[in-house]
Amino acid sequence: VAAGSSAAVAVVLADTLIGNADVDSTILSQQQATRVATLRANLSDADRSRLDALLAAAATPTERAYLLKAFAAGHSVAEVVAFAQKIHGRAAAWLRTNLSLIDPGQTGGVWLRNRQLRQYDATTCGSTSILAARAMTDPIYAFELTCGGDPDERDPDGDRFQARLAAEEQRIHDTTNTVWPQSLGTSPWGVANELTNQAGSLGTGYDWRLVDDSDPRSVD
């Protein structure tokens, strides 16, 4: 992708896979690719040129795709530039492990450095789901969880990773349960509000509905 190239050319990188073929395992989803084009078109001429030059300087198509994904998640050009400086030249496997965290093409538990992505008590299932949704769409957020924003962090046993996960789950739990008792888990409206607060990275707003799970029409 040359500097100054069209957004339509840039988002062809949506075909770059991080998991198994024939599943939704691209680095960029089609929705994110569309967001890249829209956000890029709304930039000033200076920021558009800066973004295009940054993409052209990426070491690999995979690195470039993660920069586009960060931009699609609502980060400013300046934030993407700072992110690029930290990940430049890293191997594809490192990028996949530390910037995606969750591969939708794989089944089973999610592990990083011998630590599992899981809820850390019986009340944080909603909080963990919110964390996972954001980590799948925002590589800068995932990078803060996996490495603390430091690509050279030494954490062979995953202790720091585990501590960051637990702290972020609790932060989300505190944010979503200002009235609802935390012992009852995360309220439906708390989940919807927190996801909507992250609409910049998730790409949409959310709402909640009461459902009678014994009524097929209600479930539909």
mmCIF file of C-alpha atoms in Angstrom, residues 66-206:
data_model
loop_
_atom_site.group_PDB
_atom_site.id
_atom_site.type_symbol
_atom_site.label_atom_id
_atom_site.label_comp_id
_atom_site.label_asym_id
_atom_site.label_seq_id
_atom_site.Cartn_x
_atom_site.Cartn_y
_atom_site.Cartn_z
ATOM 1 C CA TYR A 66 -3.197 -4.265 12.951
ATOM 2 C CA LEU A 67 -2.516 -0.550 12.498
ATOM 3 C CA LEU A 68 -5.685 -0.289 10.425
ATOM 4 C CA LYS A 69 -7.596 -2.239 13.071
ATOM 5 C CA ALA A 70 -6.392 0.180 15.769
ATOM 6 C CA PHE A 71 -7.532 3.090 13.620
ATOM 7 C CA ALA A 72 -10.903 1.387 13.036
ATOM 8 C CA ALA A 73 -11.257 1.061 16.836
ATOM 9 C CA GLY A 74 -11.448 4.843 17.097
ATOM 10 C CA HIS A 75 -7.874 5.691 18.024
ATOM 11 C CA SER A 76 -6.452 8.942 16.724
ATOM 12 C CA VAL A 77 -3.691 9.048 14.138
ATOM 13 C CA ALA A 78 -1.279 10.137 16.881
ATOM 14 C CA GLU A 79 -2.230 7.115 18.996
ATOM 15 C CA VAL A 80 -1.802 4.780 16.031
ATOM 16 C CA VAL A 81 1.627 6.317 15.320
ATOM 17 C CA ALA A 82 2.726 5.673 18.914
ATOM 18 C CA PHE A 83 1.360 2.126 18.685
ATOM 19 C CA ALA A 84 3.217 1.546 15.406
ATOM 20 C CA GLN A 85 6.514 2.494 16.993
ATOM 21 C CA LYS A 86 6.032 -0.215 19.626
ATOM 22 C CA ILE A 87 5.085 -3.071 17.301
ATOM 23 C CA HIS A 88 7.197 -2.272 14.238
ATOM 24 C CA GLY A 89 9.123 -5.255 12.918
ATOM 25 C CA ARG A 90 7.564 -7.807 15.262
ATOM 26 C CA ALA A 91 6.963 -11.301 13.908
ATOM 27 C CA ALA A 92 3.478 -12.298 12.782
ATOM 28 C CA ALA A 93 3.144 -14.841 15.608
ATOM 29 C CA TRP A 94 4.007 -12.174 18.193
ATOM 30 C CA LEU A 95 1.473 -9.776 16.679
ATOM 31 C CA ARG A 96 -1.226 -12.443 16.671
ATOM 32 C CA THR A 97 -0.589 -13.502 20.265
ATOM 33 C CA ASN A 98 -0.285 -10.058 21.824
ATOM 34 C CA LEU A 99 -2.652 -7.940 19.737
ATOM 35 C CA SER A 100 -5.566 -10.297 19.106
ATOM 36 C CA LEU A 101 -5.567 -12.289 22.366
ATOM 37 C CA ILE A 102 -8.641 -14.220 21.193
ATOM 38 C CA ASP A 103 -8.674 -16.137 17.913
ATOM 39 C CA PRO A 104 -12.302 -16.739 16.829
ATOM 40 C CA GLY A 105 -11.057 -19.548 14.602
ATOM 41 C CA GLN A 106 -9.970 -21.634 17.589
ATOM 42 C CA THR A 107 -12.074 -23.508 20.139
ATOM 43 C CA GLY A 108 -11.359 -24.096 23.811
ATOM 44 C CA GLY A 109 -9.747 -21.935 26.456
ATOM 45 C CA VAL A 110 -7.657 -18.847 25.752
ATOM 46 C CA TRP A 111 -4.155 -19.016 27.233
ATOM 47 C CA LEU A 112 -1.228 -16.611 27.314
ATOM 48 C CA ARG A 113 2.048 -17.441 29.076
ATOM 49 C CA ASN A 114 0.446 -20.263 31.076
ATOM 50 C CA ARG A 115 -2.412 -18.042 32.249
ATOM 51 C CA GLN A 116 -6.002 -18.427 31.142
ATOM 52 C CA LEU A 117 -8.380 -15.658 30.141
ATOM 53 C CA ARG A 118 -11.228 -16.322 32.570
ATOM 54 C CA GLN A 119 -13.443 -14.663 35.117
ATOM 55 C CA TYR A 120 -11.700 -14.410 38.464
ATOM 56 C CA ASP A 121 -14.720 -14.752 40.710
ATOM 57 C CA ALA A 122 -18.327 -15.883 40.430
ATOM 58 C CA THR A 123 -19.684 -12.368 39.844
ATOM 59 C CA THR A 124 -17.601 -11.162 36.898
ATOM 60 C CA CYS A 125 -18.913 -13.178 33.935
ATOM 61 C CA GLY A 126 -20.477 -10.058 32.411
ATOM 62 C CA SER A 127 -17.350 -8.014 33.045
ATOM 63 C CA THR A 128 -15.174 -10.684 31.428
ATOM 64 C CA SER A 129 -17.449 -10.791 28.386
ATOM 65 C CA ILE A 130 -17.127 -7.014 27.987
ATOM 66 C CA LEU A 131 -13.341 -7.266 28.306
ATOM 67 C CA ALA A 132 -13.203 -10.036 25.705
ATOM 68 C CA ALA A 133 -15.414 -8.169 23.241
ATOM 69 C CA ARG A 134 -13.224 -5.083 23.424
ATOM 70 C CA ALA A 135 -9.984 -7.089 23.220
ATOM 71 C CA MET A 136 -11.219 -8.702 19.994
ATOM 72 C CA THR A 137 -11.872 -5.355 18.319
ATOM 73 C CA ASP A 138 -9.178 -3.034 19.713
ATOM 74 C CA PRO A 139 -5.548 -4.214 19.392
ATOM 75 C CA ILE A 140 -4.231 -1.344 21.526
ATOM 76 C CA TYR A 141 -6.528 -2.399 24.370
ATOM 77 C CA ALA A 142 -5.439 -6.031 23.926
ATOM 78 C CA PHE A 143 -1.794 -4.900 23.913
ATOM 79 C CA GLU A 144 -2.276 -3.134 27.267
ATOM 80 C CA LEU A 145 -3.665 -6.356 28.714
ATOM 81 C CA THR A 146 -1.070 -8.732 27.284
ATOM 82 C CA CYS A 147 2.081 -6.611 27.659
ATOM 83 C CA GLY A 148 1.102 -3.588 29.703
ATOM 84 C CA GLY A 149 1.872 -1.538 26.597
ATOM 85 C CA ASP A 150 5.527 -2.630 26.683
ATOM 86 C CA PRO A 151 6.490 -5.040 23.873
ATOM 87 C CA ASP A 152 9.647 -6.029 25.747
ATOM 88 C CA GLU A 153 7.972 -6.803 29.059
ATOM 89 C CA ARG A 154 9.439 -9.810 30.836
ATOM 90 C CA ASP A 155 6.545 -11.856 32.182
ATOM 91 C CA PRO A 156 7.449 -15.513 31.515
ATOM 92 C CA ASP A 157 4.919 -16.946 33.950
ATOM 93 C CA GLY A 158 2.099 -14.565 33.043
ATOM 94 C CA ASP A 159 1.769 -13.155 36.556
ATOM 95 C CA ARG A 160 1.529 -9.553 35.335
ATOM 96 C CA PHE A 161 -0.896 -10.547 32.608
ATOM 97 C CA GLN A 162 -3.106 -12.296 35.161
ATOM 98 C CA ALA A 163 -3.002 -9.288 37.492
ATOM 99 C CA ARG A 164 -3.993 -6.917 34.682
ATOM 100 C CA LEU A 165 -6.906 -9.156 33.680
ATOM 101 C CA ALA A 166 -8.211 -9.367 37.236
ATOM 102 C CA ALA A 167 -7.843 -5.606 37.778
ATOM 103 C CA GLU A 168 -9.608 -4.772 34.513
ATOM 104 C CA GLU A 169 -12.448 -7.184 35.252
ATOM 105 C CA GLN A 170 -12.927 -5.545 38.643
ATOM 106 C CA ARG A 171 -12.759 -2.043 37.135
ATOM 107 C CA ILE A 172 -15.470 -2.956 34.634
ATOM 108 C CA HIS A 173 -17.520 -4.614 37.388
ATOM 109 C CA ASP A 174 -17.303 -1.455 39.518
ATOM 110 C CA THR A 175 -18.266 0.727 36.549
ATOM 111 C CA THR A 176 -21.275 -1.356 35.520
ATOM 112 C CA ASN A 177 -22.667 -1.968 39.021
ATOM 113 C CA THR A 178 -23.056 1.427 40.636
ATOM 114 C CA VAL A 179 -26.516 0.496 41.982
ATOM 115 C CA TRP A 180 -27.004 -3.204 41.276
ATOM 116 C CA PRO A 181 -25.458 -5.424 44.010
ATOM 117 C CA GLN A 182 -22.115 -6.770 42.781
ATOM 118 C CA SER A 183 -22.852 -10.117 44.415
ATOM 119 C CA LEU A 184 -25.576 -10.643 41.795
ATOM 120 C CA GLY A 185 -23.183 -10.234 38.887
ATOM 121 C CA THR A 186 -23.369 -7.595 36.167
ATOM 122 C CA SER A 187 -26.787 -6.148 35.397
ATOM 123 C CA PRO A 188 -28.092 -6.356 31.805
ATOM 124 C CA TRP A 189 -28.291 -2.568 31.581
ATOM 125 C CA GLY A 190 -24.791 -2.319 32.995
ATOM 126 C CA VAL A 191 -23.491 -4.552 30.205
ATOM 127 C CA ALA A 192 -25.387 -2.586 27.552
ATOM 128 C CA ASN A 193 -24.196 0.776 28.884
ATOM 129 C CA GLU A 194 -20.554 -0.271 29.152
ATOM 130 C CA LEU A 195 -20.561 -1.744 25.635
ATOM 131 C CA THR A 196 -22.163 1.438 24.328
ATOM 132 C CA ASN A 197 -19.477 3.465 26.112
ATOM 133 C CA GLN A 198 -16.985 1.501 24.008
ATOM 134 C CA ALA A 199 -18.875 2.067 20.751
ATOM 135 C CA GLY A 200 -15.771 3.751 19.351
ATOM 136 C CA SER A 201 -13.956 0.412 19.324
ATOM 137 C CA LEU A 202 -16.930 -1.938 19.003
ATOM 138 C CA GLY A 203 -18.528 0.062 16.190
ATOM 139 C CA THR A 204 -22.096 0.144 17.482
ATOM 140 C CA GLY A 205 -24.324 0.850 20.474
ATOM 141 C CA TYR A 206 -26.150 -1.768 22.518
#
